[in-house]
XYZ file of C-alpha atoms in Angstrom:
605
model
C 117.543 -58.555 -44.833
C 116.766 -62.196 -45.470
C 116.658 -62.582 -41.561
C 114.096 -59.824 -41.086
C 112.032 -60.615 -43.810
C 112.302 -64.923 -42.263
C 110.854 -63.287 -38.908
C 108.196 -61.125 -41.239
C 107.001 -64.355 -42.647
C 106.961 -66.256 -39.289
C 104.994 -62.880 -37.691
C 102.669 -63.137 -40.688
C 101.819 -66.945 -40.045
C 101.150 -66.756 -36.507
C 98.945 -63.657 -37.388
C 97.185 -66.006 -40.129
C 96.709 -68.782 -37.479
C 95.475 -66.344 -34.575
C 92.652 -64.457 -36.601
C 91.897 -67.850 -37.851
C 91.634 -69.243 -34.625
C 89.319 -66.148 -33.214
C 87.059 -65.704 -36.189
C 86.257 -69.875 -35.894
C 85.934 -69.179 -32.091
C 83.677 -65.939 -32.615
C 81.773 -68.219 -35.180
C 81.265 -70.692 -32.714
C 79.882 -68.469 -30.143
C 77.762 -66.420 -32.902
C 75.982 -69.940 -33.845
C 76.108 -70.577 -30.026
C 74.237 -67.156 -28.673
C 71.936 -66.977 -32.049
C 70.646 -70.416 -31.292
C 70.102 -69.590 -27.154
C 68.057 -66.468 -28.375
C 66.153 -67.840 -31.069
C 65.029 -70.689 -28.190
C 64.329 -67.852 -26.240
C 61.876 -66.372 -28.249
C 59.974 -69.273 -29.380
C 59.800 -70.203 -25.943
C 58.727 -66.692 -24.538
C 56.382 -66.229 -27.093
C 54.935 -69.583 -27.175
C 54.074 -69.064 -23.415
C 52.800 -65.750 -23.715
C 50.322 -66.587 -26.855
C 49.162 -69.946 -24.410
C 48.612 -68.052 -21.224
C 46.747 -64.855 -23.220
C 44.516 -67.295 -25.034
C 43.019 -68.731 -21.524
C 42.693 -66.568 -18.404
C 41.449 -69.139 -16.587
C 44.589 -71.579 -17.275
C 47.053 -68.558 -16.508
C 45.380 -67.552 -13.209
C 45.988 -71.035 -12.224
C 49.364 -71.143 -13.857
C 51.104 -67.768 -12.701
C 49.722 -65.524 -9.449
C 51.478 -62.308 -10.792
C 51.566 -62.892 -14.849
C 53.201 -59.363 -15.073
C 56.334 -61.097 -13.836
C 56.519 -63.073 -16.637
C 56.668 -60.312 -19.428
C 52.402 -60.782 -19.387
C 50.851 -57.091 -18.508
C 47.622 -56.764 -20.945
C 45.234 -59.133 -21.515
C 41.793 -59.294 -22.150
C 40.505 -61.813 -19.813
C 38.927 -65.269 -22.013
C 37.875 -68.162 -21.695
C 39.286 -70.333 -24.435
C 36.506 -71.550 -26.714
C 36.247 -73.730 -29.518
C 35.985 -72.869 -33.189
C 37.152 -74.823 -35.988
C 38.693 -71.931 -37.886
C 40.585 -71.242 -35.009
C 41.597 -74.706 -34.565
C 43.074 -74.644 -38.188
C 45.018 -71.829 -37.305
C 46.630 -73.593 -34.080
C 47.537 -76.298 -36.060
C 49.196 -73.909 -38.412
C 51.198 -72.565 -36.014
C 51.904 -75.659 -34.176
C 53.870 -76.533 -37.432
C 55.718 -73.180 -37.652
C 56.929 -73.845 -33.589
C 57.813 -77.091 -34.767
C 59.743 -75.930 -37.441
C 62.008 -73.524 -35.687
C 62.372 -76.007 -32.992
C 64.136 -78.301 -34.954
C 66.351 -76.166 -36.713
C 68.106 -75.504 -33.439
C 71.558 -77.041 -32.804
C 70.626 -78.371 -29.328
C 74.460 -78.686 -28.546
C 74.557 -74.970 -28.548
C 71.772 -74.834 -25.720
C 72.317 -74.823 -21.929
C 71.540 -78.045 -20.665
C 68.032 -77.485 -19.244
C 67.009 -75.471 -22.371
C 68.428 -78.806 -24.253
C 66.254 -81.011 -22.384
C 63.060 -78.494 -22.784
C 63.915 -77.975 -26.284
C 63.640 -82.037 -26.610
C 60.478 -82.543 -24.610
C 58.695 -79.521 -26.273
C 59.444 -80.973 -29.160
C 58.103 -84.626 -28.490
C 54.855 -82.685 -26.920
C 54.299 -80.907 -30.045
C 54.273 -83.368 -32.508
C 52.179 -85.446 -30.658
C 49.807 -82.957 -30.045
C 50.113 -82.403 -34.060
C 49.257 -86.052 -34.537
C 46.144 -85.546 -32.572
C 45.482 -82.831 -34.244
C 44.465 -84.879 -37.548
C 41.898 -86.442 -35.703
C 39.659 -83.980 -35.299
C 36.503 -85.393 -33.712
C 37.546 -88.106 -31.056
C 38.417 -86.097 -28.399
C 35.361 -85.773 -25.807
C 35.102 -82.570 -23.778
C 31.700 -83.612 -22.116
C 32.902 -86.561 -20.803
C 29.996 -87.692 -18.483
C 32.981 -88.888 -15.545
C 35.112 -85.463 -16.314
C 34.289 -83.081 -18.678
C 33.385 -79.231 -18.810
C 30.103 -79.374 -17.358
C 31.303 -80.968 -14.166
C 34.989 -79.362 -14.160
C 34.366 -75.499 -14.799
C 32.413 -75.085 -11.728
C 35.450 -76.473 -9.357
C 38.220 -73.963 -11.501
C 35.515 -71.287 -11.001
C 34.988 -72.052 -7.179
C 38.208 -72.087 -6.502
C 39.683 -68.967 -8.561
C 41.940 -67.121 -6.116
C 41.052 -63.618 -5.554
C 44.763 -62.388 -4.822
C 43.960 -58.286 -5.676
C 40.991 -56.604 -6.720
C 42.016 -57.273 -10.777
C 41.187 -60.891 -10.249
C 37.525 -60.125 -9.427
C 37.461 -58.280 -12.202
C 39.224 -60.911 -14.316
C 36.920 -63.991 -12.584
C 33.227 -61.658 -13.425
C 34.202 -61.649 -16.955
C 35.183 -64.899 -17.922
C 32.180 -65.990 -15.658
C 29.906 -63.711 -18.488
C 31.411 -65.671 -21.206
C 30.384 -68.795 -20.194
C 27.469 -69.032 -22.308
C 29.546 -68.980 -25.209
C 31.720 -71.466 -24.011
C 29.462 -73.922 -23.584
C 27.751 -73.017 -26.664
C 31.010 -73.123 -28.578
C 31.448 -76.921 -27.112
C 27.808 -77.373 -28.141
C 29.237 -76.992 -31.367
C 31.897 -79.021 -31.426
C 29.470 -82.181 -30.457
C 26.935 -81.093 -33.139
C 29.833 -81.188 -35.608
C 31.270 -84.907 -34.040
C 27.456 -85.991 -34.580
C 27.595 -84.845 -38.406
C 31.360 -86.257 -38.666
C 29.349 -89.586 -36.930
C 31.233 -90.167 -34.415
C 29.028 -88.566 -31.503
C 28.509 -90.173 -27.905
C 26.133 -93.055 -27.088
C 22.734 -92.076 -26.221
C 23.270 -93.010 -22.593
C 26.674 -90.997 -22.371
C 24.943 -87.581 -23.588
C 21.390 -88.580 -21.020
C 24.301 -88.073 -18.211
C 25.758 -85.292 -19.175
C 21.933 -83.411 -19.490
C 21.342 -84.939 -16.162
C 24.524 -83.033 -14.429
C 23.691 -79.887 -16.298
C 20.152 -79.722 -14.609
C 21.650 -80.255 -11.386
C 25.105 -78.844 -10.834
C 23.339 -75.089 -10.859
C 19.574 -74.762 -10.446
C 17.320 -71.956 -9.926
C 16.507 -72.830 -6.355
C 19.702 -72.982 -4.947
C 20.723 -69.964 -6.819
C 17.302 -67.861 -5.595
C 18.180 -68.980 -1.811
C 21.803 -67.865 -1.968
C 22.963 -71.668 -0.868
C 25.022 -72.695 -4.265
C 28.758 -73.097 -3.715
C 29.862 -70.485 -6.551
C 27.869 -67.876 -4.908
C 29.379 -68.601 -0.824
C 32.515 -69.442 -1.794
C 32.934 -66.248 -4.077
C 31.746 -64.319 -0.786
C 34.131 -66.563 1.382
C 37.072 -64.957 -1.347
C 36.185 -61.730 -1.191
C 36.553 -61.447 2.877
C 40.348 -61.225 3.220
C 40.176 -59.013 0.438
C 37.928 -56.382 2.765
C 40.181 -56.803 5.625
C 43.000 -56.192 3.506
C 41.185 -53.197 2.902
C 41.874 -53.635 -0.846
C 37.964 -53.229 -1.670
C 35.579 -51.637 0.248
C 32.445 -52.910 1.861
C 30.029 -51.175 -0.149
C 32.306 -52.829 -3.334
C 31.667 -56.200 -1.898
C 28.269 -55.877 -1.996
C 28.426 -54.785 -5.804
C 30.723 -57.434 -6.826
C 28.440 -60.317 -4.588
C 25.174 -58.853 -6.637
C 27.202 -58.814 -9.952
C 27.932 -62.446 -9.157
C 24.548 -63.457 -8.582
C 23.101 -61.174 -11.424
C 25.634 -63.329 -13.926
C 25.096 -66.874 -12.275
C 20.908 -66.553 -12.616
C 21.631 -64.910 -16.021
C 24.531 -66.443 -18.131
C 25.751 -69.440 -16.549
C 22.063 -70.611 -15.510
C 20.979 -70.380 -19.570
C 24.051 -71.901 -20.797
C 23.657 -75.307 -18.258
C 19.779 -75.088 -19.902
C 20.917 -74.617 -23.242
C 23.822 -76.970 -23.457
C 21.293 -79.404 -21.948
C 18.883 -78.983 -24.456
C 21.293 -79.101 -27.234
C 22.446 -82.239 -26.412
C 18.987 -83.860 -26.011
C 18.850 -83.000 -29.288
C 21.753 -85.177 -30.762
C 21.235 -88.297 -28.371
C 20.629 -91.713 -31.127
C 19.491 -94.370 -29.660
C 21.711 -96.328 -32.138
C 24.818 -95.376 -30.930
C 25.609 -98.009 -28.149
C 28.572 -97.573 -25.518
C 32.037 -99.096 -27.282
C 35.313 -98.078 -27.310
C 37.452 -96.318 -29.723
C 38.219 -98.659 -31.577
C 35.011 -99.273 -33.345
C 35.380 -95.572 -34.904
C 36.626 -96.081 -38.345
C 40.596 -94.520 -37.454
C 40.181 -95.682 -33.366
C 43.082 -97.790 -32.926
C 45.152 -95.307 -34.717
C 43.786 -92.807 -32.685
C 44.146 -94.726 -29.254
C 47.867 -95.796 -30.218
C 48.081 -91.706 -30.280
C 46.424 -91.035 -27.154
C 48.234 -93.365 -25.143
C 51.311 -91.891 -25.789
C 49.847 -88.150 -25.054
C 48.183 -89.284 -21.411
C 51.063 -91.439 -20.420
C 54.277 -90.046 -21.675
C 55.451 -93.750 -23.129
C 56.400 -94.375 -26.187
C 56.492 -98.493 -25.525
C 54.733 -100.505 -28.371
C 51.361 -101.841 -27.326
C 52.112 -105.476 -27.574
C 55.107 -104.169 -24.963
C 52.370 -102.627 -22.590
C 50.421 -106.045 -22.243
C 53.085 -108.259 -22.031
C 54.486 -105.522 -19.058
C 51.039 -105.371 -17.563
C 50.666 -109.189 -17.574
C 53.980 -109.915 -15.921
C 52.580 -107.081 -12.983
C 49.209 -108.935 -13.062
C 51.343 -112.096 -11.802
C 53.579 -110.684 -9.418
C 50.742 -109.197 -7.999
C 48.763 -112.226 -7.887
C 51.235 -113.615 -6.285
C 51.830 -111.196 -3.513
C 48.092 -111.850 -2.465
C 48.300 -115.357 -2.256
C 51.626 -115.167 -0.572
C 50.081 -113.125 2.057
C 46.793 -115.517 2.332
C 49.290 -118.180 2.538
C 51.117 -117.437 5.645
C 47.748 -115.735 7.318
C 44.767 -117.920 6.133
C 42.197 -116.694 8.263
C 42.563 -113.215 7.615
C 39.791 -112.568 5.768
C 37.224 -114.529 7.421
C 38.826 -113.086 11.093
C 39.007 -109.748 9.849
C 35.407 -109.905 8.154
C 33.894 -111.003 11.433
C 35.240 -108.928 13.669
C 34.494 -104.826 13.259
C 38.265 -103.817 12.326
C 39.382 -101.209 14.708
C 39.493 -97.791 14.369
C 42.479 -95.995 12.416
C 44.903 -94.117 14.620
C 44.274 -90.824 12.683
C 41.178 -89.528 11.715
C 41.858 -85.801 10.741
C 43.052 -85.117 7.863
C 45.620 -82.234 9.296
C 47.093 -85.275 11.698
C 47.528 -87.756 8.434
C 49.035 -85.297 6.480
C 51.711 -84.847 9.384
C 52.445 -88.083 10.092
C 53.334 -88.870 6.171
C 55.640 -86.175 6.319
C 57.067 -87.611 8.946
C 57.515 -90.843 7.747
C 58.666 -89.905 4.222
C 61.493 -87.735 5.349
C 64.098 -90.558 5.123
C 63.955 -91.302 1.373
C 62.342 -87.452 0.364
C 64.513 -84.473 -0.162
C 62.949 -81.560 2.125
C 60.925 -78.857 0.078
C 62.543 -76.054 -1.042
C 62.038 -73.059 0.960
C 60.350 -74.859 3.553
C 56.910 -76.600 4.592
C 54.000 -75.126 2.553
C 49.796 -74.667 3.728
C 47.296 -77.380 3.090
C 43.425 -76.785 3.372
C 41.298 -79.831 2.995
C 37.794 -79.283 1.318
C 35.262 -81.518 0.963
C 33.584 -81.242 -2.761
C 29.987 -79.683 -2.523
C 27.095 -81.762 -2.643
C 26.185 -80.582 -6.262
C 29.320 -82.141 -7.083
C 29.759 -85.242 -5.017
C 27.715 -88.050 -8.227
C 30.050 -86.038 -10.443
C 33.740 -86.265 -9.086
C 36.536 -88.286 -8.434
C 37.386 -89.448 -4.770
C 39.579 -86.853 -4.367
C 41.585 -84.141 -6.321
C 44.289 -81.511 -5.869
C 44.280 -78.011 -7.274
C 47.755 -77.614 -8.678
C 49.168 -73.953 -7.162
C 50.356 -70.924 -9.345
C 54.395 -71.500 -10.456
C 54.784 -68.395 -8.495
C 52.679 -69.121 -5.238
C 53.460 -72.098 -3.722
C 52.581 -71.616 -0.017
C 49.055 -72.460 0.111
C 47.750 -75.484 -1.278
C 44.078 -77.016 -1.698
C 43.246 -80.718 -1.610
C 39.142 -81.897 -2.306
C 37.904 -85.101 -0.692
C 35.033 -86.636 -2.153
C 33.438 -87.689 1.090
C 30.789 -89.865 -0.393
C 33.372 -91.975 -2.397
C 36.494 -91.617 0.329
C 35.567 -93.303 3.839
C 37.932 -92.710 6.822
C 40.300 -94.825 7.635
C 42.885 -96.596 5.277
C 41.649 -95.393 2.678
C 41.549 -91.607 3.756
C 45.228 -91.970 4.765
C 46.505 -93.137 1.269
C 44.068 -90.710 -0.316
C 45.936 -88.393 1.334
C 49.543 -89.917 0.393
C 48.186 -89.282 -3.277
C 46.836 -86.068 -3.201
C 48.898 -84.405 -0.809
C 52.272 -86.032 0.703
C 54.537 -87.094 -0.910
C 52.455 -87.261 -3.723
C 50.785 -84.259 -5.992
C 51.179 -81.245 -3.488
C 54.524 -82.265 -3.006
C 55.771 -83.498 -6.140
C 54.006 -79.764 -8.044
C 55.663 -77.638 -4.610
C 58.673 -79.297 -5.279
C 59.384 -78.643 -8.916
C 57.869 -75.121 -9.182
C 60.002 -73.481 -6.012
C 63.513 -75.689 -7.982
C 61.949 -74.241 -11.355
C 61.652 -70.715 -9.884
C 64.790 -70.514 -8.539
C 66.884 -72.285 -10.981
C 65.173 -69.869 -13.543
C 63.460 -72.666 -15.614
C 62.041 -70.783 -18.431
C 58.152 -70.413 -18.035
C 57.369 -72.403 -21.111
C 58.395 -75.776 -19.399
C 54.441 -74.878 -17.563
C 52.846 -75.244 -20.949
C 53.979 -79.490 -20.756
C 51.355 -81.783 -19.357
C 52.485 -85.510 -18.513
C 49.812 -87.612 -17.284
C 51.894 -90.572 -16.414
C 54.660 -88.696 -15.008
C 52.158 -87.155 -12.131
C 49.498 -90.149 -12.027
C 52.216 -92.561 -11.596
C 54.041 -90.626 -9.347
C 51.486 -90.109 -6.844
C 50.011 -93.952 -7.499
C 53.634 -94.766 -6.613
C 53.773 -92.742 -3.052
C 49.816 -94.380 -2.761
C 51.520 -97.598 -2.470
C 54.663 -96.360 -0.302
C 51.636 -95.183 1.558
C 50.359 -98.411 2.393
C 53.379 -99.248 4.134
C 53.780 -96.311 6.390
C 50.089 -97.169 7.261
C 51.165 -100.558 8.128
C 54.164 -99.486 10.230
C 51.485 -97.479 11.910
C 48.771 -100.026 12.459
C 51.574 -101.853 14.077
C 52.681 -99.643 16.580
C 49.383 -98.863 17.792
C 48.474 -102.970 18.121
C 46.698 -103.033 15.357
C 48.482 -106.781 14.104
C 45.830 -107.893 11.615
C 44.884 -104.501 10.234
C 48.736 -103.904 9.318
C 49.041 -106.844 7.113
C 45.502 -105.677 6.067
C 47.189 -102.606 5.051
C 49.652 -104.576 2.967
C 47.202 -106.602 1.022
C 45.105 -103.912 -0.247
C 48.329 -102.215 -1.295
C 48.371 -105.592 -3.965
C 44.933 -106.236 -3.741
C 44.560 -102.369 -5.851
C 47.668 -102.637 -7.760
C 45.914 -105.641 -9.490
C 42.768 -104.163 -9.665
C 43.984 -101.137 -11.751
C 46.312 -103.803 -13.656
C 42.940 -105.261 -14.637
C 41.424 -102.534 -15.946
C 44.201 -101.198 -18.009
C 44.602 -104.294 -19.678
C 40.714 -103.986 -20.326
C 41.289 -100.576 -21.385
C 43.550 -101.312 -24.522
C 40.875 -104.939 -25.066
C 37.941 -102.404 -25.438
C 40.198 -99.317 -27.541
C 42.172 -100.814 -29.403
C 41.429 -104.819 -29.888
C 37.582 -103.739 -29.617
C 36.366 -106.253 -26.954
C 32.680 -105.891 -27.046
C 30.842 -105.627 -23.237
C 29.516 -109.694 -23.205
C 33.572 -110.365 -23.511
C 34.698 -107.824 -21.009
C 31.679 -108.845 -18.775
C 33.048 -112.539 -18.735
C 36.807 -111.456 -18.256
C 35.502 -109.541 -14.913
C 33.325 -112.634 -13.429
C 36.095 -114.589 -13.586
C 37.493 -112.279 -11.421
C 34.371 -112.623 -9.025
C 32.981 -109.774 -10.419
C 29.182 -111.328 -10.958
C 27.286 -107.675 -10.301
C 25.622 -106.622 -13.977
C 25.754 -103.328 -12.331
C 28.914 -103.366 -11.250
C 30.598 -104.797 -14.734
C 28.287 -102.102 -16.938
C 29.704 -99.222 -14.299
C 33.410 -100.112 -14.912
C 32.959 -100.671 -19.043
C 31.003 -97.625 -19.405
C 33.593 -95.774 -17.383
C 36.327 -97.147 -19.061
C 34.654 -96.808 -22.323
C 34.101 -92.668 -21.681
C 37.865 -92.435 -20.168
C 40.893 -94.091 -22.578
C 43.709 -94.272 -21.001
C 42.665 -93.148 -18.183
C 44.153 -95.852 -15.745
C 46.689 -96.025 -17.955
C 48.078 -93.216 -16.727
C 47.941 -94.197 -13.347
C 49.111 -97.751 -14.014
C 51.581 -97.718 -17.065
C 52.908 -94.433 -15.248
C 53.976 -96.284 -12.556
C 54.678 -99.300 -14.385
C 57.277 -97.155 -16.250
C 58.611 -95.316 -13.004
C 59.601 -99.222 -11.475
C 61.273 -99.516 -14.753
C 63.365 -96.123 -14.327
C 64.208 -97.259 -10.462
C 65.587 -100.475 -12.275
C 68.001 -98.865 -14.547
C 68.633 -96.413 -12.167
C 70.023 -99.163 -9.755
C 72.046 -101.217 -12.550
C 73.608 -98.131 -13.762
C 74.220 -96.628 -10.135
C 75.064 -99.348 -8.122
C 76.558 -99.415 -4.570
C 75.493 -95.680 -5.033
C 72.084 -95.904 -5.394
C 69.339 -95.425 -2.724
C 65.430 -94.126 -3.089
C 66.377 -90.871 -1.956
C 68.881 -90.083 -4.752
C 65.877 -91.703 -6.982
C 63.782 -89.474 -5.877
C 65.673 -86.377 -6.035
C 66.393 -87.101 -9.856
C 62.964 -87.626 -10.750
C 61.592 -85.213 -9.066
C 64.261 -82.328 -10.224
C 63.726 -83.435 -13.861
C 60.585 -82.271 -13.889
C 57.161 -83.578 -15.965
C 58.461 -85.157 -18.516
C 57.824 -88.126 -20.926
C 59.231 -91.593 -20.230
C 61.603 -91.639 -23.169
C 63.406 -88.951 -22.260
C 63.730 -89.580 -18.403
C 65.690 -93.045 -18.930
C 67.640 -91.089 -21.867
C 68.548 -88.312 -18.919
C 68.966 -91.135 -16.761
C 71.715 -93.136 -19.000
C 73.412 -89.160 -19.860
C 73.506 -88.924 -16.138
């Protein structure tokens, strides 16, 4: 008896320790499952409630938004409100909330890293949030006025919905102007609306991106190029002919009608808040502006460095650079003057189709391939209504889930051929935005990235990147030079590659003087001539632009500033094992992201 009831006890502890043992491990994956779901949710329903509130941003997002869980919508074009803006901050705290009562060790590890950079995103977008008037949507260098018409012009008609879809956000456009209208009469009353000057441009590009003439001949790029879109559409035979011709005279009937008024009406509204009092200076003469830039920065570049940090990093780039010049002007002292003199000779490749082929050749070495294969590539040049208005060049980012044709815009009033076309190129196109976006959506896609990682926006991760490549650029375009005899034009090639890297080092150390240490134009102005830069025009053109874009270069320069710093650590930490092309690979398979959390992946790694 006493040995059966010994084994009984034994029995009973093992059976103790067991259930034990599987209720802590059922526990553990309970807490583990309820934490992936409940970061499923927020996720799905956070990019669901984004991509319903703006048609315009999903169409450009997602090509087939029913295969992401999106089948009705009403098609809108997000407008501001401030009651609605109270609610998004609202709910912006509620996300917020949930998000950080997540055990992130209980998350996969790409829903980890999401989960961290959604996270960073959304509270600084909350800090923004409490300053409500010092954003600027009408930005006279790239605001609404100049930006909606390039979105609409280049809305894909994919099936006959998106017609459908593209007519009706183009008949709300005369509330979304007048809803921005509103906004500016309510940063006027909050005093803290734009200079006089600023708002005189702004009514100058709404009376002449759309007029009545173009419009009543038929000539205006948003009525051919909606005809150009409708075409393959026809010969698809997804519409019919005698449906083209309704949809083309539905197009004009709303561009003479809505969009026509609103450009009048947002013009005259403005005229009426211009004060001649209000001079052009940066943000941080506005009574919270440094607090506000310090904010910003952080939002358009993705780093999280200390100010004081930036300029003493930008200063130490300003020298190298500086010294890179003079190195080169050293060992080839006539350069200038012989290559001044004499008319430089042509550049081996004028076509765009033939530059874009021979960077892909050249980057393959250090580049992983893209996924899936090569992808198409149109090059546009922007319409004349557009050419005072937009930047040299531009890429329209493709759909998540159609990634085989692509769109790059050159500028060709601010873009000549030559050099300068090829590392436009380099930066738009390969290996820089097209490639970088191609890249991480067909990885994204197939990896089965959840569809909220779209909703992030990181300035400096994509700005830097492709000013990075711009600069690789210059080298292949050396190598180039060189093999077609072009000697002096090579190491031409080289010195603009540091003769622009300080340039845009210049300006974003003006950029924080004039935001946030509130250098006034007379100290800016003497900065620049002792740079040789004597033209008055030339000095007001750069402050005023500066002054209308913070951060702006910034992004470009601190984003690349901050990439040199990752390819540091990344070859102390990897060693004998590192090379660009494993670089590469790891920044570009991280995805946008912020700076802080790239070199905390990095060290992890």
């Amino acid at each position: 008896m006493k040995k059966h009831s010994s084994l009984s006890k034994r029995q009973l502890l093992f059976s103790i320790l067991f259930l034990l043992a599987f209720s802590g491990m059922t526990l553990f994956l309970f807490t583990y499952q309820r934490d992936e779901k409940r970061f499923a949710h927020i996720t799905a329903e956070l990019f669901e409630d984004e991509m319903k509130a703006n048609t315009l941003s999903m169409h450009y997002s997602l090509a087939n938004p029913e295969n992401f869980g999106i089948y009705d919508y009403a098609p809108v074009l997000g407008c501001y409100d401030a009651q609605n803006a109270l609610r998004s901050q609202a709910q912006l705290e509620n996300t917020l909330a949930a998000l950080h009562n997540l055990h992130t060790e209980n998350l996969s590890e790409s829903d980890a890293y999401l989960c961290k950079l959604l996270t960073r995103s959304l509270e600084n977008t909350l800090a923004l949030e409490s300053f409500s008037y010092y954003g600027e949507p009408l930005s006279p260098a790239s605001g609404a006025q100049s930006q909606l018409p390039i979105l609409l012009a280049e809305y894909a008609f994919r099936q006959p919905k998106d017609i459908e879809d593209y007519l009706a956000l183009l008949e709300q456009t005369d509330t979304y102007f007048a809803s921005l209208l509103t906004y500016e009469q309510e940063k006027a009353a909050a005093g803290l609306i734009m200079p006089a000057s600023f708002l005189k441009e702004v009514r100058q590009q709404c009376d002449t991106i759309l007029t009545k003439e173009s419009l009543d001949t038929g000539t205006h790029f948003l009525q051919t190029t909606f005809q150009e879109r409708l075409e393959p559409l026809v010969q698809a035979k997804e519409i019919t002919v005698q449906e083209q011709q309704e949809y083309i005279s539905e197009n004009d009937r709303l561009l003479k009608t809505i969009l026509l008024p609103a450009y009048i009406s947002l013009g005259d509204g403005l005229l009426l808040l211009e004060d001649n009092s209000v001079q052009p200076a940066g943000l941080a003469s506005l009574p919270q502006g440094s607090a506000y830039y310090e904010q910003l920065l952080i939002s358009e570049t993705g780093s999280y460095r200390p100010i004081e940090e930036i300029q003493t990093l930008l200063t130490q780039q300003f020298s190298i650079e500086f010294d890179k010049i003079r190195e080169i002007l050293t060992a080839y002292p006539t350069l200038l003057s012989d290559y001044n003199e004499d008319s430089p000779a042509a550049f081996p490749y004028q076509d765009p189709p033939q530059i874009l082929l021979d960077l892909q050749k050249r980057m393959k070495e250090d580049f992983p391939a893209l996924p899936d294969g090569a992808t198409q590539v149109s090059v546009k040049a922007v319409s004349p209504n557009l050419e005072a208005y937009c930047a040299p060049a531009f890429y329209l980012t493709s759909p998540l889930d159609a990634t085989d044709s692509n769109t790059i815009y050159i500028n060709r009033s601010k873009t000549p051929a030559g050099l300068e076309l090829y590392t436009t190129l380099a930066h738009e196109g390969y290996p820089g935005h097209l490639y970088q976006n191609v890249y991480y959506n067909r990885m994204a896609l197939a990896s089965q990235e959840r569809p909220a990682r779209e909703l992030l926006w990181y300035g400096g991760y994509l700005e830097g990147w492709a000013l990075y490549v711009e600069f690789l650029s210059n080298d292949y375009a050396s190598a180039l030079l060189q093999e077609h005899g072009q000697e002096m034009e090579a190491i031409m090639a080289k010195l603009e590659k540091h003769n622009r890297s300080l340039q845009l080092c210049l300006y974003s150390i003006i950029d924080i003087m004039i935001h946030y240490q509130g250098a006034s134009y007379n100290q800016v102005a003497k900065l620049l001539e002792g740079f040789g830069i004597t033209s008055s025009d030339s000095i007001q053109s750069i402050y005023n632009y500066i002054v209308q874009e913070p951060c702006n270069y910034l992004k470009y320069y601190l984003g690349y500033l901050e990439i040199l710093s990752l390819q540091e650590n990344a070859k102390t930490l990897w060693g004998k094992d590192y090379s660009d092309y494993r670089f590469h690979c790891f920044y570009l398979d991280c995805g946008p992201s912020d700076f802080m959390s790239l070199q905390e992946r990095l060290a992890a790694k």
